[in-house]
Amino acid sequence: MSAKLANSKLSAAAPSRPIRRTQKERAEETQTLLLEATIECLSEVGYAKTTSTLVAQRAGVSRGAQTHHFPNKISLVIAALEHLSESLVEALDRGLADCLRKPDVLDAFMRGIWRTKEGPLFACAMEVAVAARHDPELSEIVRDGDARLRQIIDNHVKSTAKMLRPHDPAPVEVALHQSVLLVHAFALAEMFGNHSPSHRALFDAMANKVRAVISD
């Protein structure tokens, strides 16, 4: 057997060494676990019942590790909201931009808007918005996140309306913004357990209204 072949077989038989993560990577993983656990707690038990201890338990990390990265509840909540808002705004931006490349631009846009109520952002935002009335630091984060989300939606509403009715996009813009507000109303109702099938029927009726505006 040649030395080259022997070395090849030895290499194949040798167990692979686990890749050691850097301290920075371990810290980032811990932070992500804590932020995701905070989002889950806000969605499931609300702001008042979300505690640093509960978050650490949900994340599967020690209280010492939790306080090392986020010393208190408010720092956890602020970081979690920023993390969630950033990821969902980016996803919405990509999703709505992709709508302009679909065969049925309006249908793709309406589906994208409908999906905005299905994630945890709305419930988390509502929980924290109530608490933020008496907390300036929280209030600033909520306002900033809301402003970014509204700007993204507004930009895509304008682009979609211009593509659908280039000669006079303004009426379509109004109808699309109404669709967004309708979805937000449904999301609020569903937070309180009202998951009525009529929501989808009303939204489909709104989509038909937008098509009528386009063809007018």
PDB file of C-alpha atoms in Angstrom:
ATOM      1  CA  MET A   1       0.000   0.000   0.000  1.00  0.00           C
ATOM      2  CA  SER A   2       1.396   3.378  -0.924  1.00  0.00           C
ATOM      3  CA  ALA A   3       2.145   5.933   1.798  1.00  0.00           C
ATOM      4  CA  LYS A   4      -0.306   8.331   0.154  1.00  0.00           C
ATOM      5  CA  LEU A   5      -3.158   5.796   0.244  1.00  0.00           C
ATOM      6  CA  ALA A   6      -2.328   4.828   3.833  1.00  0.00           C
ATOM      7  CA  ASN A   7      -2.399   8.441   4.955  1.00  0.00           C
ATOM      8  CA  SER A   8      -5.703   8.908   3.137  1.00  0.00           C
ATOM      9  CA  LYS A   9      -7.252   5.964   4.992  1.00  0.00           C
ATOM     10  CA  LEU A  10      -5.907   7.161   8.315  1.00  0.00           C
ATOM     11  CA  SER A  11      -7.388  10.598   7.688  1.00  0.00           C
ATOM     12  CA  ALA A  12     -10.776   9.106   6.827  1.00  0.00           C
ATOM     13  CA  ALA A  13     -10.764   6.903   9.912  1.00  0.00           C
ATOM     14  CA  ALA A  14      -9.682   9.650  12.322  1.00  0.00           C
ATOM     15  CA  PRO A  15     -12.598  11.216  14.209  1.00  0.00           C
ATOM     16  CA  SER A  16     -13.365  14.779  13.187  1.00  0.00           C
ATOM     17  CA  ARG A  17     -12.539  17.354  15.811  1.00  0.00           C
ATOM     18  CA  PRO A  18     -15.424  19.528  16.975  1.00  0.00           C
ATOM     19  CA  ILE A  19     -15.155  23.093  15.829  1.00  0.00           C
ATOM     20  CA  ARG A  20     -14.475  25.255  18.856  1.00  0.00           C
ATOM     21  CA  ARG A  21     -16.515  28.416  18.997  1.00  0.00           C
ATOM     22  CA  THR A  22     -14.941  31.694  19.933  1.00  0.00           C
ATOM     23  CA  GLN A  23     -15.946  33.550  23.077  1.00  0.00           C
ATOM     24  CA  LYS A  24     -17.695  36.125  20.907  1.00  0.00           C
ATOM     25  CA  GLU A  25     -19.745  33.404  19.149  1.00  0.00           C
ATOM     26  CA  ARG A  26     -20.766  31.868  22.485  1.00  0.00           C
ATOM     27  CA  ALA A  27     -21.789  35.284  23.794  1.00  0.00           C
ATOM     28  CA  GLU A  28     -23.835  36.014  20.673  1.00  0.00           C
ATOM     29  CA  GLU A  29     -25.587  32.639  20.959  1.00  0.00           C
ATOM     30  CA  THR A  30     -26.479  33.313  24.593  1.00  0.00           C
ATOM     31  CA  GLN A  31     -27.784  36.772  23.745  1.00  0.00           C
ATOM     32  CA  THR A  32     -29.926  35.379  20.924  1.00  0.00           C
ATOM     33  CA  LEU A  33     -31.406  32.721  23.232  1.00  0.00           C
ATOM     34  CA  LEU A  34     -32.284  35.396  25.779  1.00  0.00           C
ATOM     35  CA  LEU A  35     -33.819  37.742  23.218  1.00  0.00           C
ATOM     36  CA  GLU A  36     -35.945  35.003  21.661  1.00  0.00           C
ATOM     37  CA  ALA A  37     -37.069  33.846  25.115  1.00  0.00           C
ATOM     38  CA  THR A  38     -38.052  37.432  25.960  1.00  0.00           C
ATOM     39  CA  ILE A  39     -40.145  37.674  22.791  1.00  0.00           C
ATOM     40  CA  GLU A  40     -41.868  34.378  23.641  1.00  0.00           C
ATOM     41  CA  CYS A  41     -42.638  35.578  27.180  1.00  0.00           C
ATOM     42  CA  LEU A  42     -44.015  38.918  25.996  1.00  0.00           C
ATOM     43  CA  SER A  43     -46.268  37.130  23.500  1.00  0.00           C
ATOM     44  CA  GLU A  44     -47.447  34.397  25.863  1.00  0.00           C
ATOM     45  CA  VAL A  45     -47.664  35.948  29.346  1.00  0.00           C
ATOM     46  CA  GLY A  46     -47.505  39.697  28.691  1.00  0.00           C
ATOM     47  CA  TYR A  47     -45.207  42.472  29.825  1.00  0.00           C
ATOM     48  CA  ALA A  48     -46.213  42.496  33.498  1.00  0.00           C
ATOM     49  CA  LYS A  49     -45.504  38.778  33.990  1.00  0.00           C
ATOM     50  CA  THR A  50     -42.306  38.744  31.958  1.00  0.00           C
ATOM     51  CA  THR A  51     -39.440  38.639  34.468  1.00  0.00           C
ATOM     52  CA  SER A  52     -35.680  38.249  34.100  1.00  0.00           C
ATOM     53  CA  THR A  53     -35.886  34.932  35.968  1.00  0.00           C
ATOM     54  CA  LEU A  54     -38.584  33.565  33.664  1.00  0.00           C
ATOM     55  CA  VAL A  55     -36.634  34.642  30.587  1.00  0.00           C
ATOM     56  CA  ALA A  56     -33.453  32.947  31.832  1.00  0.00           C
ATOM     57  CA  GLN A  57     -35.391  29.735  32.549  1.00  0.00           C
ATOM     58  CA  ARG A  58     -37.051  29.829  29.131  1.00  0.00           C
ATOM     59  CA  ALA A  59     -33.702  30.452  27.423  1.00  0.00           C
ATOM     60  CA  GLY A  60     -32.012  27.650  29.362  1.00  0.00           C
ATOM     61  CA  VAL A  61     -29.227  29.873  30.691  1.00  0.00           C
ATOM     62  CA  SER A  62     -28.147  30.772  34.210  1.00  0.00           C
ATOM     63  CA  ARG A  63     -29.253  33.969  35.929  1.00  0.00           C
ATOM     64  CA  GLY A  64     -25.592  34.942  36.066  1.00  0.00           C
ATOM     65  CA  ALA A  65     -25.280  34.683  32.293  1.00  0.00           C
ATOM     66  CA  GLN A  66     -28.494  36.612  31.844  1.00  0.00           C
ATOM     67  CA  THR A  67     -27.445  39.505  34.087  1.00  0.00           C
ATOM     68  CA  HIS A  68     -24.018  39.573  32.436  1.00  0.00           C
ATOM     69  CA  HIS A  69     -25.590  40.372  29.062  1.00  0.00           C
ATOM     70  CA  PHE A  70     -28.754  42.166  30.195  1.00  0.00           C
ATOM     71  CA  PRO A  71     -28.665  43.437  33.794  1.00  0.00           C
ATOM     72  CA  ASN A  72     -32.416  43.948  34.174  1.00  0.00           C
ATOM     73  CA  LYS A  73     -35.831  43.428  32.633  1.00  0.00           C
ATOM     74  CA  ILE A  74     -35.966  46.751  30.817  1.00  0.00           C
ATOM     75  CA  SER A  75     -32.657  46.129  29.015  1.00  0.00           C
ATOM     76  CA  LEU A  76     -33.917  42.679  27.985  1.00  0.00           C
ATOM     77  CA  VAL A  77     -37.201  44.014  26.635  1.00  0.00           C
ATOM     78  CA  ILE A  78     -35.591  46.905  24.749  1.00  0.00           C
ATOM     79  CA  ALA A  79     -32.994  44.641  23.134  1.00  0.00           C
ATOM     80  CA  ALA A  80     -35.635  42.027  22.289  1.00  0.00           C
ATOM     81  CA  LEU A  81     -37.899  44.584  20.613  1.00  0.00           C
ATOM     82  CA  GLU A  82     -35.012  45.984  18.590  1.00  0.00           C
ATOM     83  CA  HIS A  83     -33.983  42.452  17.562  1.00  0.00           C
ATOM     84  CA  LEU A  84     -37.512  41.463  16.568  1.00  0.00           C
ATOM     85  CA  SER A  85     -38.299  44.731  14.808  1.00  0.00           C
ATOM     86  CA  GLU A  86     -35.067  44.647  12.822  1.00  0.00           C
ATOM     87  CA  SER A  87     -35.523  41.089  11.578  1.00  0.00           C
ATOM     88  CA  LEU A  88     -39.226  41.453  10.744  1.00  0.00           C
ATOM     89  CA  VAL A  89     -38.870  44.835   9.050  1.00  0.00           C
ATOM     90  CA  GLU A  90     -36.107  43.423   6.860  1.00  0.00           C
ATOM     91  CA  ALA A  91     -38.230  40.367   6.033  1.00  0.00           C
ATOM     92  CA  LEU A  92     -41.253  42.553   5.208  1.00  0.00           C
ATOM     93  CA  ASP A  93     -39.098  44.809   3.053  1.00  0.00           C
ATOM     94  CA  ARG A  94     -37.788  41.846   1.048  1.00  0.00           C
ATOM     95  CA  GLY A  95     -41.221  40.230   0.822  1.00  0.00           C
ATOM     96  CA  LEU A  96     -43.039  43.323  -0.437  1.00  0.00           C
ATOM     97  CA  ALA A  97     -40.234  44.133  -2.869  1.00  0.00           C
ATOM     98  CA  ASP A  98     -40.611  40.622  -4.283  1.00  0.00           C
ATOM     99  CA  CYS A  99     -44.336  41.286  -4.864  1.00  0.00           C
ATOM    100  CA  LEU A 100     -43.477  43.625  -7.737  1.00  0.00           C
ATOM    101  CA  ARG A 101     -41.983  40.664  -9.627  1.00  0.00           C
ATOM    102  CA  LYS A 102     -45.027  38.394  -9.269  1.00  0.00           C
ATOM    103  CA  PRO A 103     -47.537  37.801 -12.108  1.00  0.00           C
ATOM    104  CA  ASP A 104     -50.354  39.155  -9.919  1.00  0.00           C
ATOM    105  CA  VAL A 105     -48.780  42.099  -8.097  1.00  0.00           C
ATOM    106  CA  LEU A 106     -51.878  43.015  -6.103  1.00  0.00           C
ATOM    107  CA  ASP A 107     -52.515  39.464  -4.888  1.00  0.00           C
ATOM    108  CA  ALA A 108     -48.877  39.132  -3.806  1.00  0.00           C
ATOM    109  CA  PHE A 109     -48.986  42.470  -1.982  1.00  0.00           C
ATOM    110  CA  MET A 110     -52.214  41.650  -0.160  1.00  0.00           C
ATOM    111  CA  ARG A 111     -50.855  38.264   0.918  1.00  0.00           C
ATOM    112  CA  GLY A 112     -47.726  39.971   2.231  1.00  0.00           C
ATOM    113  CA  ILE A 113     -49.742  42.455   4.273  1.00  0.00           C
ATOM    114  CA  TRP A 114     -51.974  39.690   5.641  1.00  0.00           C
ATOM    115  CA  ARG A 115     -48.911  37.834   6.913  1.00  0.00           C
ATOM    116  CA  THR A 116     -47.824  40.815   9.036  1.00  0.00           C
ATOM    117  CA  LYS A 117     -50.423  39.902  11.663  1.00  0.00           C
ATOM    118  CA  GLU A 118     -49.331  36.291  11.946  1.00  0.00           C
ATOM    119  CA  GLY A 119     -45.987  36.782  13.685  1.00  0.00           C
ATOM    120  CA  PRO A 120     -45.195  37.838  17.261  1.00  0.00           C
ATOM    121  CA  LEU A 121     -44.349  41.481  16.515  1.00  0.00           C
ATOM    122  CA  PHE A 122     -47.863  42.899  16.825  1.00  0.00           C
ATOM    123  CA  ALA A 123     -48.605  41.194  20.139  1.00  0.00           C
ATOM    124  CA  CYS A 124     -45.227  42.170  21.585  1.00  0.00           C
ATOM    125  CA  ALA A 125     -45.587  45.743  20.385  1.00  0.00           C
ATOM    126  CA  MET A 126     -49.042  46.074  21.926  1.00  0.00           C
ATOM    127  CA  GLU A 127     -47.855  44.669  25.268  1.00  0.00           C
ATOM    128  CA  VAL A 128     -44.919  47.052  25.426  1.00  0.00           C
ATOM    129  CA  ALA A 129     -46.861  50.031  24.036  1.00  0.00           C
ATOM    130  CA  VAL A 130     -49.192  49.922  27.038  1.00  0.00           C
ATOM    131  CA  ALA A 131     -46.238  49.805  29.445  1.00  0.00           C
ATOM    132  CA  ALA A 132     -44.449  52.537  27.475  1.00  0.00           C
ATOM    133  CA  ARG A 133     -47.073  55.131  28.366  1.00  0.00           C
ATOM    134  CA  HIS A 134     -45.279  55.625  31.677  1.00  0.00           C
ATOM    135  CA  ASP A 135     -41.728  54.753  30.618  1.00  0.00           C
ATOM    136  CA  PRO A 136     -39.910  57.250  28.331  1.00  0.00           C
ATOM    137  CA  GLU A 137     -37.163  54.774  27.427  1.00  0.00           C
ATOM    138  CA  LEU A 138     -39.626  52.131  26.288  1.00  0.00           C
ATOM    139  CA  SER A 139     -41.744  54.753  24.557  1.00  0.00           C
ATOM    140  CA  GLU A 140     -38.818  55.854  22.414  1.00  0.00           C
ATOM    141  CA  ILE A 141     -38.107  52.291  21.265  1.00  0.00           C
ATOM    142  CA  VAL A 142     -41.768  51.687  20.416  1.00  0.00           C
ATOM    143  CA  ARG A 143     -41.999  54.938  18.442  1.00  0.00           C
ATOM    144  CA  ASP A 144     -38.797  54.221  16.524  1.00  0.00           C
ATOM    145  CA  GLY A 145     -39.886  50.697  15.606  1.00  0.00           C
ATOM    146  CA  ASP A 146     -43.320  51.861  14.541  1.00  0.00           C
ATOM    147  CA  ALA A 147     -41.849  54.665  12.426  1.00  0.00           C
ATOM    148  CA  ARG A 148     -39.539  52.246  10.599  1.00  0.00           C
ATOM    149  CA  LEU A 149     -42.359  49.803   9.933  1.00  0.00           C
ATOM    150  CA  ARG A 150     -44.678  52.542   8.656  1.00  0.00           C
ATOM    151  CA  GLN A 151     -41.951  53.904   6.401  1.00  0.00           C
ATOM    152  CA  ILE A 152     -41.318  50.482   4.857  1.00  0.00           C
ATOM    153  CA  ILE A 153     -45.040  49.915   4.262  1.00  0.00           C
ATOM    154  CA  ASP A 154     -45.526  53.427   2.872  1.00  0.00           C
ATOM    155  CA  ASN A 155     -42.651  53.000   0.415  1.00  0.00           C
ATOM    156  CA  HIS A 156     -44.046  49.721  -0.894  1.00  0.00           C
ATOM    157  CA  VAL A 157     -47.599  51.036  -1.059  1.00  0.00           C
ATOM    158  CA  LYS A 158     -46.375  53.875  -3.289  1.00  0.00           C
ATOM    159  CA  SER A 159     -44.347  51.514  -5.516  1.00  0.00           C
ATOM    160  CA  THR A 160     -47.194  49.011  -5.825  1.00  0.00           C
ATOM    161  CA  ALA A 161     -49.806  51.678  -6.545  1.00  0.00           C
ATOM    162  CA  LYS A 162     -47.625  53.246  -9.231  1.00  0.00           C
ATOM    163  CA  MET A 163     -47.144  49.881 -10.930  1.00  0.00           C
ATOM    164  CA  LEU A 164     -50.841  48.986 -10.759  1.00  0.00           C
ATOM    165  CA  ARG A 165     -52.198  52.375 -11.872  1.00  0.00           C
ATOM    166  CA  PRO A 166     -49.327  54.428 -13.307  1.00  0.00           C
ATOM    167  CA  HIS A 167     -51.521  57.210 -14.719  1.00  0.00           C
ATOM    168  CA  ASP A 168     -53.114  58.007 -11.331  1.00  0.00           C
ATOM    169  CA  PRO A 169     -51.749  55.946  -8.398  1.00  0.00           C
ATOM    170  CA  ALA A 170     -53.215  58.079  -5.578  1.00  0.00           C
ATOM    171  CA  PRO A 171     -56.595  56.264  -5.277  1.00  0.00           C
ATOM    172  CA  VAL A 172     -54.815  52.896  -5.168  1.00  0.00           C
ATOM    173  CA  GLU A 173     -52.464  54.181  -2.455  1.00  0.00           C
ATOM    174  CA  VAL A 174     -55.467  55.093  -0.319  1.00  0.00           C
ATOM    175  CA  ALA A 175     -57.088  51.686  -0.828  1.00  0.00           C
ATOM    176  CA  LEU A 176     -53.840  49.839  -0.038  1.00  0.00           C
ATOM    177  CA  HIS A 177     -53.339  51.836   3.157  1.00  0.00           C
ATOM    178  CA  GLN A 178     -56.905  50.971   4.135  1.00  0.00           C
ATOM    179  CA  SER A 179     -56.019  47.311   3.634  1.00  0.00           C
ATOM    180  CA  VAL A 180     -53.050  47.668   5.999  1.00  0.00           C
ATOM    181  CA  LEU A 181     -55.216  49.301   8.673  1.00  0.00           C
ATOM    182  CA  LEU A 182     -57.812  46.556   8.276  1.00  0.00           C
ATOM    183  CA  VAL A 183     -55.188  43.880   8.935  1.00  0.00           C
ATOM    184  CA  HIS A 184     -53.993  45.740  12.036  1.00  0.00           C
ATOM    185  CA  ALA A 185     -57.578  45.861  13.304  1.00  0.00           C
ATOM    186  CA  PHE A 186     -57.902  42.108  12.802  1.00  0.00           C
ATOM    187  CA  ALA A 187     -54.592  41.528  14.629  1.00  0.00           C
ATOM    188  CA  LEU A 188     -55.831  43.553  17.591  1.00  0.00           C
ATOM    189  CA  ALA A 189     -59.124  41.638  17.685  1.00  0.00           C
ATOM    190  CA  GLU A 190     -57.306  38.302  17.512  1.00  0.00           C
ATOM    191  CA  MET A 191     -55.137  39.269  20.492  1.00  0.00           C
ATOM    192  CA  PHE A 192     -58.346  39.142  22.514  1.00  0.00           C
ATOM    193  CA  GLY A 193     -59.429  35.788  21.091  1.00  0.00           C
ATOM    194  CA  ASN A 194     -61.646  36.968  18.241  1.00  0.00           C
ATOM    195  CA  HIS A 195     -60.464  34.737  15.383  1.00  0.00           C
ATOM    196  CA  SER A 196     -63.570  35.209  13.283  1.00  0.00           C
ATOM    197  CA  PRO A 197     -63.667  33.653   9.786  1.00  0.00           C
ATOM    198  CA  SER A 198     -65.225  36.931   8.667  1.00  0.00           C
ATOM    199  CA  HIS A 199     -61.810  38.588   8.901  1.00  0.00           C
ATOM    200  CA  ARG A 200     -60.585  36.785   5.823  1.00  0.00           C
ATOM    201  CA  ALA A 201     -63.850  37.399   3.960  1.00  0.00           C
ATOM    202  CA  LEU A 202     -63.679  41.110   4.750  1.00  0.00           C
ATOM    203  CA  PHE A 203     -60.058  41.256   3.637  1.00  0.00           C
ATOM    204  CA  ASP A 204     -60.874  39.502   0.355  1.00  0.00           C
ATOM    205  CA  ALA A 205     -63.666  42.019  -0.170  1.00  0.00           C
ATOM    206  CA  MET A 206     -61.110  44.784   0.391  1.00  0.00           C
ATOM    207  CA  ALA A 207     -58.852  43.226  -2.237  1.00  0.00           C
ATOM    208  CA  ASN A 208     -61.753  43.266  -4.705  1.00  0.00           C
ATOM    209  CA  LYS A 209     -62.303  46.920  -3.889  1.00  0.00           C
ATOM    210  CA  VAL A 210     -58.676  47.675  -4.698  1.00  0.00           C
ATOM    211  CA  ARG A 211     -59.009  45.853  -8.032  1.00  0.00           C
ATOM    212  CA  ALA A 212     -62.067  47.951  -8.807  1.00  0.00           C
ATOM    213  CA  VAL A 213     -60.098  51.114  -8.109  1.00  0.00           C
ATOM    214  CA  ILE A 214     -57.301  49.936 -10.381  1.00  0.00           C
ATOM    215  CA  SER A 215     -59.638  49.260 -13.290  1.00  0.00           C
ATOM    216  CA  ASP A 216     -61.687  52.430 -12.775  1.00  0.00           C
TER     217      ASP A 216
END
